[in-house]
């Protein structure tokens, strides 16, 4: 779809405040019991996932903030595990939406308790970059949405993400090609979204809002960046000398595992104890070349995680964002994940009803 007849939310120079106020109306009308979305805290300029239950408190909501301190998907999934008939409106970026769908397939949450709101995502800044620019631009959360120079500062993962359009959302915020400081376009693909939009008291657009050119240019730009990233990463991982160096600065902190929104196991095979090596084994390794790196088996940790997660990588880039050594872990996972997903004809988060490949069995004739 390139031409949309959308409902309109007037923004009065602040898309975030306008959308927050609309979500406040949803709370006032008791369409939902709470709203999960990024918001400002007293302790930091970095927006973090919040649960809003008061229509006044939601004024501190920043639903379109171009940053993700932590994944909102992880926090929403935890709240959805035992919602007890409570209903939540959950604002997530498209990658976070895909993560939520995957977690629901793995019985780690329930989507039944959620009305999912997402947007045509302009990407997110790394936390440190966001905070640096926030000092110079207090209106950064709004300005980013229409400033191409600021959007060029998005994380490398976002700059090469061609899955910036949400699928599976109940309500979609349309941004590219729309004068966001005047209005936002909002569409509702589902009945739950239609009911939510009605509570927001939106205006009729009066005319079709044409996003065709903006979306086409954005898709082409991101697709080219993705192809270049994959090409560069493949060259590294196919080189026996370059690949060990790619992971060479790994500290074994396991931040990448912790930050991954679809890495959910409570008992992880990649836990440090599983990769601990006793002295006889380490001595044997050291004897071959005169020395052995400690801690051992960090390369095996990454390869094991790849084996487990390549089919489910939703390309959020959180693993790279939290790496203290600056290793572009997401480049590795996205590149190999794309190959695995193509082979399996599986796209994580594409469809809540699509079986996870590793849990799908096919009986061969005669077996």
XYZ file of N, CA and C in Angstrom, residues 94-330:
711
model
N 8.820 -1.558 15.175
C 8.540 -2.782 14.402
C 9.386 -3.986 14.811
N 10.668 -3.769 15.123
C 11.497 -4.903 15.546
C 11.017 -5.444 16.884
N 10.575 -4.547 17.781
C 10.050 -4.984 19.071
C 8.731 -5.723 18.893
N 7.942 -5.292 17.923
C 6.693 -5.989 17.612
C 6.977 -7.420 17.152
N 7.994 -7.572 16.303
C 8.360 -8.922 15.844
C 8.829 -9.779 17.024
N 9.557 -9.172 17.943
C 10.021 -9.910 19.122
C 8.841 -10.376 19.967
N 7.850 -9.502 20.168
C 6.673 -9.873 20.952
C 5.945 -11.054 20.323
N 5.815 -11.033 19.001
C 5.127 -12.125 18.302
C 5.891 -13.434 18.484
N 7.222 -13.374 18.398
C 8.022 -14.587 18.594
C 7.893 -15.096 20.028
N 7.913 -14.192 20.990
C 7.798 -14.596 22.390
C 6.433 -15.222 22.662
N 5.399 -14.702 22.004
C 4.073 -15.294 22.166
C 4.037 -16.712 21.611
N 4.713 -16.946 20.489
C 4.769 -18.296 19.915
C 5.466 -19.261 20.861
N 6.409 -18.745 21.640
C 7.170 -19.577 22.572
C 6.504 -19.636 23.946
N 5.245 -19.177 24.012
C 4.474 -19.200 25.262
C 5.136 -18.398 26.374
N 5.848 -17.341 26.003
C 6.486 -16.476 26.984
C 5.641 -15.249 27.307
N 4.545 -15.061 26.575
C 3.606 -13.981 26.842
C 2.314 -14.298 26.111
N 1.320 -13.454 26.309
C 0.051 -13.596 25.593
C -0.277 -12.282 24.907
N -0.540 -12.349 23.622
C -0.934 -11.152 22.882
C -2.403 -10.823 23.106
N -3.151 -11.752 23.705
C -4.583 -11.530 23.919
C -4.841 -10.335 24.824
N -3.877 -10.029 25.690
C -4.053 -8.925 26.632
C -3.568 -7.590 26.075
N -3.089 -7.586 24.827
C -2.442 -6.394 24.286
C -3.137 -5.862 23.037
N -3.204 -4.548 22.950
C -3.508 -3.866 21.695
C -2.192 -3.263 21.235
N -1.700 -3.711 20.084
C -0.343 -3.394 19.654
C -0.329 -2.168 18.739
N 0.471 -1.193 19.136
C 0.635 0.047 18.366
C 2.073 0.124 17.904
N 2.268 0.353 16.613
C 3.628 0.491 16.097
C 3.656 1.591 15.045
N 4.833 1.824 14.494
C 4.997 2.946 13.575
C 5.927 2.575 12.424
N 5.837 3.335 11.355
C 6.826 3.234 10.285
C 8.090 3.899 10.848
N 9.033 3.069 11.237
C 10.084 3.501 12.155
C 11.215 4.250 11.446
N 11.572 5.439 11.930
C 12.711 6.171 11.374
C 14.040 5.745 11.973
N 14.023 4.697 12.812
C 15.259 4.214 13.419
C 15.489 4.812 14.801
N 16.455 4.243 15.490
C 16.782 4.721 16.839
C 18.250 5.094 16.926
N 18.546 6.064 17.758
C 19.924 6.419 18.079
C 20.446 5.479 19.168
N 21.761 5.294 19.192
C 22.349 4.638 20.361
C 22.126 5.529 21.578
N 22.049 4.930 22.749
C 21.724 5.687 23.958
C 22.652 6.877 24.177
N 23.958 6.640 24.013
C 24.925 7.714 24.259
C 24.775 8.843 23.242
N 24.491 8.496 21.995
C 24.309 9.503 20.944
C 23.054 10.331 21.237
N 21.996 9.654 21.640
C 20.748 10.353 21.968
C 20.965 11.362 23.088
N 21.616 10.928 24.168
C 21.825 11.814 25.312
C 22.722 12.999 24.948
N 23.715 12.733 24.111
C 24.608 13.812 23.664
C 23.829 14.880 22.904
N 22.965 14.462 21.992
C 22.225 15.422 21.177
C 21.043 16.020 21.923
N 20.560 15.339 22.946
C 19.453 15.881 23.732
C 19.874 17.155 24.455
N 21.142 17.234 24.860
C 21.632 18.439 25.534
C 21.551 19.652 24.613
N 21.798 19.438 23.323
C 21.763 20.549 22.355
C 20.351 20.794 21.822
N 19.535 19.705 21.802
C 18.192 19.785 21.226
C 17.174 19.225 22.217
N 16.658 20.034 23.124
C 15.675 19.517 24.084
C 14.436 18.926 23.418
N 14.160 19.378 22.187
C 13.006 18.855 21.454
C 13.396 17.710 20.516
N 14.511 17.050 20.825
C 15.032 15.971 19.980
C 13.994 14.893 19.651
N 13.177 14.423 20.609
C 12.224 13.362 20.273
C 11.276 13.731 19.143
N 10.949 15.023 19.030
C 10.082 15.470 17.935
C 10.891 15.850 16.699
N 11.988 16.568 16.913
C 12.781 17.050 15.786
C 13.331 15.908 14.949
N 13.708 14.829 15.596
C 14.276 13.676 14.892
C 13.327 13.154 13.814
N 12.042 13.263 14.050
C 11.042 12.659 13.160
C 10.984 13.322 11.793
N 11.530 14.535 11.671
C 11.478 15.214 10.368
C 12.836 15.769 9.936
N 13.892 15.477 10.684
C 15.219 16.013 10.382
C 16.099 14.899 9.824
N 16.395 14.951 8.543
C 17.167 13.888 7.890
C 18.597 13.811 8.420
N 19.165 14.936 8.841
C 20.525 14.916 9.393
C 20.559 14.154 10.717
N 19.550 14.341 11.537
C 19.488 13.595 12.793
C 19.229 12.108 12.526
N 18.367 11.809 11.576
C 18.066 10.416 11.258
C 19.288 9.681 10.713
N 20.210 10.433 10.116
C 21.451 9.822 9.631
C 22.346 9.370 10.778
N 22.029 9.799 12.010
C 22.794 9.401 13.194
C 22.206 8.166 13.871
N 21.240 7.541 13.219
C 20.647 6.323 13.777
C 21.699 5.228 13.882
N 21.411 4.216 14.677
C 22.348 3.106 14.842
C 22.610 2.450 13.486
N 23.800 1.878 13.289
C 24.107 1.211 12.020
C 23.080 0.142 11.664
N 22.568 -0.549 12.662
C 21.555 -1.572 12.400
C 20.307 -0.951 11.803
N 19.876 0.180 12.347
C 18.665 0.832 11.854
C 18.863 1.408 10.452
N 20.038 1.925 10.186
C 20.296 2.506 8.863
C 20.195 1.460 7.755
N 20.423 0.208 8.092
C 20.369 -0.858 7.086
C 19.158 -1.776 7.296
N 18.181 -1.332 8.081
C 16.996 -2.152 8.356
C 15.923 -1.880 7.307
N 15.580 -2.897 6.534
C 14.525 -2.729 5.533
C 13.190 -3.289 6.015
N 13.097 -3.572 7.307
C 11.842 -4.046 7.905
C 11.294 -2.988 8.852
N 11.291 -1.744 8.377
C 10.890 -0.624 9.233
C 9.386 -0.390 9.243
N 8.651 -1.166 8.444
C 7.195 -1.041 8.411
C 6.574 -2.173 9.230
N 5.675 -1.853 10.150
C 5.152 -2.881 11.055
C 4.129 -3.797 10.390
N 4.179 -5.056 10.765
C 3.175 -6.032 10.339
C 2.655 -6.728 11.593
N 1.350 -6.786 11.720
C 0.755 -7.420 12.884
C 0.307 -6.442 13.955
N 0.445 -5.140 13.695
C 0.004 -4.138 14.670
C -1.492 -3.888 14.527
N -2.122 -3.497 15.629
C -3.533 -3.122 15.600
C -3.717 -1.671 15.173
N -2.702 -0.857 15.456
C -2.737 0.560 15.106
C -1.364 0.939 14.567
N -1.336 1.656 13.449
C -0.062 2.007 12.806
C 0.049 3.528 12.694
N 1.195 4.053 13.116
C 1.501 5.477 12.986
C 2.322 5.655 11.716
N 1.815 6.482 10.799
C 2.473 6.706 9.507
C 3.301 7.983 9.572
N 4.591 7.876 9.197
C 5.509 8.998 9.350
C 6.168 9.466 8.051
N 6.818 8.598 7.251
C 7.528 9.088 6.062
C 6.594 9.800 5.087
N 7.055 10.950 4.620
C 6.285 11.697 3.626
C 5.132 12.492 4.201
N 4.976 12.499 5.511
C 3.875 13.213 6.163
C 4.456 14.376 6.978
N 3.853 15.558 6.925
C 4.358 16.705 7.710
C 4.065 16.510 9.197
N 4.965 15.790 9.868
C 4.675 15.295 11.215
C 4.530 16.409 12.246
N 5.081 17.586 11.989
C 4.927 18.663 12.949
C 3.530 19.279 12.871
N 2.791 18.903 11.840
C 1.405 19.350 11.694
C 0.413 18.237 11.999
N 0.762 17.015 11.574
C -0.176 15.912 11.733
C 0.530 14.573 11.601
N -0.082 13.566 12.190
C 0.336 12.177 12.013
C -0.771 11.439 11.286
N -0.407 10.479 10.455
C -1.390 9.601 9.856
C -1.529 8.352 10.706
N -2.747 7.907 10.918
C -2.989 6.732 11.741
C -3.971 5.808 11.034
N -3.589 4.543 10.919
C -4.484 3.549 10.329
C -4.698 2.421 11.325
N -5.830 1.724 11.173
C -6.211 0.652 12.092
C -6.582 -0.592 11.293
N -5.638 -1.544 11.149
C -5.901 -2.742 10.348
C -6.817 -3.759 11.026
N -7.048 -3.643 12.338
C -7.832 -4.646 13.067
C -8.984 -3.979 13.814
N -9.936 -4.808 14.262
C -11.071 -4.280 15.021
C -10.610 -3.645 16.319
N -9.619 -4.268 16.980
C -9.094 -3.687 18.216
C -8.496 -2.313 17.953
N -7.808 -2.180 16.817
C -7.238 -0.889 16.456
C -8.306 0.137 16.130
N -9.363 -0.290 15.462
C -10.472 0.618 15.121
C -11.108 1.178 16.390
N -11.289 0.323 17.386
C -11.891 0.766 18.649
C -10.978 1.743 19.379
N -9.677 1.476 19.311
C -8.720 2.373 19.961
C -8.693 3.726 19.250
N -8.684 3.692 17.918
C -8.652 4.929 17.140
C -9.897 5.776 17.408
N -11.043 5.114 17.583
C -12.278 5.849 17.870
C -12.178 6.598 19.192
N -11.524 5.973 20.163
C -11.361 6.624 21.469
C -10.402 7.803 21.400
N -9.512 7.807 20.413
C -8.542 8.887 20.273
C -9.157 10.150 19.683
N -10.374 10.029 19.151
C -11.072 11.187 18.589
C -10.259 11.823 17.451
N -9.907 11.007 16.469
C -9.105 11.460 15.339
C -9.963 12.186 14.302
N -9.295 12.914 13.433
C -9.985 13.635 12.371
C -9.912 12.847 11.070
N -10.883 13.079 10.201
C -10.811 12.521 8.852
C -9.758 13.303 8.071
N -9.032 12.588 7.207
C -7.948 13.250 6.477
C -8.469 14.222 5.437
N -9.631 13.950 4.877
C -10.163 14.839 3.848
C -9.582 14.582 2.483
N -8.376 14.030 2.459
C -7.732 13.678 1.190
C -6.731 12.562 1.455
N -6.422 11.829 0.385
C -5.457 10.734 0.526
C -4.071 11.306 0.814
N -3.405 10.721 1.772
C -2.028 11.123 2.075
C -1.093 10.196 1.312
N -0.362 10.759 0.395
C 0.477 9.970 -0.500
C 1.864 9.800 0.101
N 2.174 8.585 0.515
C 3.491 8.263 1.057
C 4.353 7.524 0.041
N 3.835 7.323 -1.152
C 4.472 6.413 -2.104
C 5.940 6.756 -2.350
N 6.218 8.005 -2.693
C 7.585 8.381 -3.048
C 8.521 8.247 -1.847
N 8.093 8.745 -0.691
C 8.944 8.697 0.500
C 9.243 7.258 0.896
N 8.235 6.395 0.869
C 8.436 5.006 1.253
C 9.320 4.269 0.253
N 9.121 4.526 -1.036
C 9.933 3.867 -2.062
C 11.402 4.232 -1.915
N 11.688 5.512 -1.717
C 13.070 5.954 -1.549
C 13.693 5.349 -0.299
N 12.918 5.294 0.767
C 13.432 4.756 2.028
C 13.703 3.262 1.909
N 12.795 2.536 1.272
C 13.000 1.102 1.079
C 14.257 0.827 0.265
N 14.435 1.589 -0.814
C 15.605 1.385 -1.675
C 16.894 1.712 -0.933
N 16.890 2.809 -0.208
C 18.093 3.225 0.526
C 18.487 2.186 1.574
N 17.524 1.716 2.336
C 17.812 0.757 3.391
C 18.181 -0.606 2.819
N 17.565 -0.989 1.715
C 17.888 -2.270 1.091
C 19.325 -2.286 0.582
N 19.756 -1.187 -0.014
C 21.140 -1.097 -0.491
C 22.121 -1.150 0.677
N 21.804 -0.449 1.750
C 22.679 -0.465 2.932
C 22.744 -1.867 3.532
N 21.630 -2.565 3.530
C 21.588 -3.932 4.059
C 22.432 -4.869 3.207
N 22.323 -4.751 1.898
C 23.111 -5.597 1.003
C 24.602 -5.362 1.201
N 24.988 -4.101 1.359
C 26.395 -3.771 1.555
C 26.894 -4.317 2.897
N 26.075 -4.202 3.933
C 26.454 -4.730 5.248
C 26.639 -6.246 5.179
N 25.714 -6.939 4.532
C 25.806 -8.397 4.423
C 27.040 -8.807 3.628
N 27.323 -8.086 2.561
C 28.495 -8.390 1.737
C 29.775 -8.237 2.546
N 29.870 -7.148 3.281
C 31.061 -6.874 4.089
C 31.220 -7.915 5.200
N 30.124 -8.275 5.835
C 30.186 -9.236 6.938
C 30.520 -10.634 6.425
N 29.952 -11.021 5.279
C 30.259 -12.343 4.714
C 31.747 -12.473 4.425
N 32.345 -11.413 3.912
C 33.774 -11.453 3.608
C 34.586 -11.680 4.879
N 34.138 -11.089 5.973
C 34.858 -11.246 7.247
C 34.721 -12.662 7.772
N 33.495 -13.185 7.797
C 33.288 -14.493 8.430
C 33.820 -15.639 7.576
N 34.046 -15.376 6.288
C 34.602 -16.425 5.432
C 36.130 -16.444 5.458
N 36.730 -15.438 6.088
C 38.186 -15.345 6.179
C 38.637 -15.947 7.511
N 39.430 -16.991 7.463
C 39.853 -17.690 8.679
C 40.684 -16.812 9.601
N 41.308 -15.794 9.059
C 42.097 -14.888 9.894
C 41.247 -13.745 10.447
N 40.315 -13.247 9.617
C 39.519 -12.080 10.017
C 38.428 -12.425 11.027
N 37.824 -13.613 10.896
C 36.694 -13.927 11.769
C 37.082 -13.984 13.246
N 38.198 -14.654 13.619
C 38.583 -14.627 15.040
C 38.834 -13.204 15.538
N 39.382 -12.361 14.659
C 39.630 -10.973 15.063
C 38.327 -10.201 15.238
N 37.300 -10.572 14.471
C 35.981 -9.932 14.574
C 35.446 -10.050 15.998
N 35.654 -11.219 16.608
C 35.177 -11.473 17.966
C 36.286 -11.351 19.008
N 37.464 -10.921 18.559
C 38.644 -10.975 19.416
C 38.572 -10.160 20.679
N 37.795 -9.068 20.683
C 37.721 -8.207 21.869
C 36.590 -8.593 22.816
N 35.959 -9.732 22.579
C 34.858 -10.177 23.443
C 35.367 -10.374 24.870
N 34.643 -9.811 25.838
C 35.017 -9.899 27.252
C 34.315 -11.045 27.978
N 33.387 -11.705 27.296
C 32.625 -12.756 27.958
C 31.627 -12.222 28.962
N 31.125 -11.005 28.741
C 30.175 -10.404 29.687
C 28.759 -10.923 29.494
N 28.489 -11.457 28.303
C 27.173 -12.000 27.942
C 26.089 -10.936 27.886
N 26.482 -9.661 27.765
C 25.486 -8.598 27.617
C 24.603 -8.821 26.395
N 25.204 -9.333 25.315
C 24.444 -9.528 24.085
C 23.308 -10.513 24.305
N 23.583 -11.552 25.067
C 22.550 -12.540 25.370
C 21.449 -11.917 26.230
N 21.843 -11.130 27.217
C 20.878 -10.521 28.125
C 19.988 -9.513 27.404
N 20.567 -8.747 26.478
C 19.817 -7.689 25.800
C 18.910 -8.219 24.702
N 19.187 -9.401 24.185
C 18.404 -9.945 23.068
C 16.954 -10.167 23.501
N 15.979 -9.546 22.850
C 14.589 -9.671 23.299
C 13.963 -11.035 23.040
N 14.546 -11.837 22.147
C 13.969 -13.161 21.885
C 14.816 -14.280 22.477
N 15.833 -13.926 23.262
C 16.651 -14.917 23.964
C 16.076 -15.016 25.378
N 15.235 -16.015 25.621
C 14.374 -15.979 26.799
C 14.656 -17.053 27.845
N 15.491 -18.041 27.528
C 15.654 -19.198 28.422
C 16.127 -18.771 29.812
N 15.503 -19.321 30.839
C 15.923 -19.030 32.205
C 17.195 -19.804 32.561
N 17.342 -20.995 32.007
C 18.573 -21.759 32.166
C 19.216 -21.853 30.787
N 20.322 -21.156 30.630
C 20.915 -21.001 29.302
C 22.100 -21.945 29.120
N 22.111 -22.636 27.997
C 23.228 -23.522 27.694
C 24.523 -22.726 27.514
N 24.365 -21.427 27.244
C 25.540 -20.572 27.061
C 26.003 -19.930 28.368
N 25.416 -20.340 29.490
C 25.851 -19.783 30.767
C 27.341 -20.025 30.962
N 27.970 -19.107 31.681
C 29.423 -19.159 31.814
C 29.911 -20.527 32.308
N 29.169 -21.127 33.247
C 29.609 -22.407 33.802
C 29.709 -23.480 32.723
N 28.815 -23.404 31.735
C 28.817 -24.419 30.681
C 30.067 -24.326 29.821
N 30.684 -23.140 29.800
C 31.863 -22.959 28.967
C 33.148 -22.882 29.788
N 33.033 -23.076 31.083
C 34.240 -23.128 31.905
C 35.088 -24.343 31.502
N 36.384 -24.166 31.523
C 37.293 -25.257 31.180
C 38.220 -25.523 32.359
N 38.359 -26.800 32.727
C 39.237 -27.180 33.826
C 40.699 -27.098 33.369
N 41.596 -27.039 34.335
C 43.018 -26.856 34.044
C 43.576 -27.872 33.049
N 43.287 -29.174 33.155
C 43.879 -30.120 32.196
C 43.544 -29.773 30.751
N 42.294 -29.381 30.487
C 41.905 -29.041 29.113
C 42.587 -27.758 28.654
N 42.649 -26.758 29.540
C 43.296 -25.498 29.177
C 44.796 -25.710 28.974
N 45.391 -26.551 29.812
C 46.816 -26.863 29.648
C 47.076 -27.524 28.303
N 46.184 -28.436 27.903
C 46.352 -29.115 26.617
C 46.296 -28.119 25.471
N 45.395 -27.147 25.569
C 45.299 -26.106 24.536
C 46.546 -25.238 24.530
N 47.013 -24.893 25.729
C 48.196 -24.039 25.826
C 49.437 -24.748 25.287
N 49.533 -26.042 25.516
C 50.709 -26.798 25.076
C 50.867 -26.810 23.559
N 49.744 -26.638 22.840
C 49.820 -26.685 21.375
C 50.537 -25.467 20.802
N 50.391 -24.307 21.469
C 51.029 -23.102 20.933
C 51.809 -22.330 21.985
N 51.826 -22.871 23.187
C 52.564 -22.211 24.246
C 51.720 -21.322 25.122
N 50.448 -21.106 24.728
C 49.571 -20.269 25.551
C 48.126 -20.547 25.161
N 47.213 -20.173 26.042
C 45.779 -20.301 25.771
C 45.059 -19.118 26.396
N 44.150 -18.543 25.645
C 43.417 -17.371 26.129
C 42.466 -17.771 27.253
N 42.347 -16.859 28.240
C 41.382 -17.004 29.327
C 40.495 -15.758 29.353
N 39.189 -15.894 29.540
C 38.453 -17.149 29.594
C 38.415 -17.824 28.232
N 38.264 -19.124 28.261
C 38.271 -19.910 27.035
C 36.869 -19.983 26.427
N 36.811 -20.445 25.180
C 35.561 -20.821 24.500
C 34.603 -19.670 24.241
N 35.097 -18.425 24.156
C 34.194 -17.328 23.862
C 33.671 -17.402 22.433
N 34.510 -17.864 21.517
C 34.043 -18.066 20.143
C 32.928 -19.089 20.084
N 33.065 -20.147 20.889
C 32.032 -21.178 20.940
C 30.732 -20.626 21.510
N 30.832 -19.687 22.447
C 29.623 -19.048 22.985
C 28.835 -18.379 21.872
N 29.509 -17.588 21.037
C 28.815 -16.883 19.962
C 28.256 -17.850 18.927
N 29.014 -18.880 18.600
C 28.537 -19.850 17.611
C 27.344 -20.641 18.142
N 27.363 -20.954 19.436
C 26.238 -21.664 20.033
C 24.991 -20.791 20.024
N 25.166 -19.526 20.368
C 24.009 -18.613 20.343
C 23.480 -18.439 18.925
N 24.387 -18.382 17.962
C 23.963 -18.296 16.570
C 23.125 -19.502 16.168
N 23.568 -20.682 16.582
C 22.835 -21.903 16.267
C 21.422 -21.852 16.829
N 21.301 -21.312 18.026
C 19.998 -21.269 18.690
C 19.113 -20.145 18.164
N 19.716 -19.014 17.753
C 18.938 -17.802 17.553
C 18.865 -17.292 16.121
N 19.621 -17.885 15.193
C 19.674 -17.318 13.847
C 18.298 -17.246 13.194
N 17.457 -18.253 13.439
C 16.130 -18.250 12.822
C 15.226 -17.176 13.420
N 15.574 -16.710 14.636
C 14.678 -15.811 15.370
C 15.191 -14.384 15.451
N 16.356 -14.085 14.888
C 16.915 -12.727 14.978
C 15.976 -11.739 14.296
N 15.504 -10.751 15.059
C 14.564 -9.774 14.508
C 15.271 -8.473 14.112
N 16.602 -8.452 14.207
C 17.382 -7.335 13.688
C 17.250 -6.043 14.456
N 17.051 -6.121 15.776
C 16.889 -4.896 16.564
C 18.212 -4.195 16.845
N 19.311 -4.944 16.835
C 20.629 -4.356 17.071
C 20.977 -4.136 18.524
N 20.137 -4.600 19.455
C 20.419 -4.381 20.874
C 21.718 -5.073 21.292
N 22.041 -6.205 20.672
C 23.265 -6.925 21.056
C 24.505 -6.074 20.783
N 24.526 -5.388 19.643
C 25.650 -4.493 19.349
C 25.654 -3.291 20.283
N 24.462 -2.781 20.599
C 24.355 -1.564 21.407
C 24.947 -1.746 22.800
N 24.809 -2.953 23.364
C 25.245 -3.145 24.755
C 26.647 -3.730 24.858
N 27.303 -4.006 23.731
C 28.631 -4.605 23.788
C 29.658 -3.576 24.264
N 30.312 -3.795 25.402
C 31.279 -2.823 25.909
C 32.525 -2.713 25.049
N 32.756 -3.727 24.196
C 33.931 -3.705 23.324
C 33.615 -3.187 21.930
N 32.363 -2.826 21.694
C 31.991 -2.273 20.400
C 31.985 -3.288 19.269
N 31.813 -4.560 19.580
C 31.749 -5.586 18.529
C 30.384 -5.497 17.855
N 30.340 -5.394 16.536
C 29.048 -5.327 15.839
C 28.384 -6.700 15.757
N 27.992 -7.211 16.915
C 27.414 -8.557 16.990
C 26.189 -8.669 16.093
N 25.406 -7.599 16.012
C 24.184 -7.633 15.204
C 24.489 -7.887 13.733
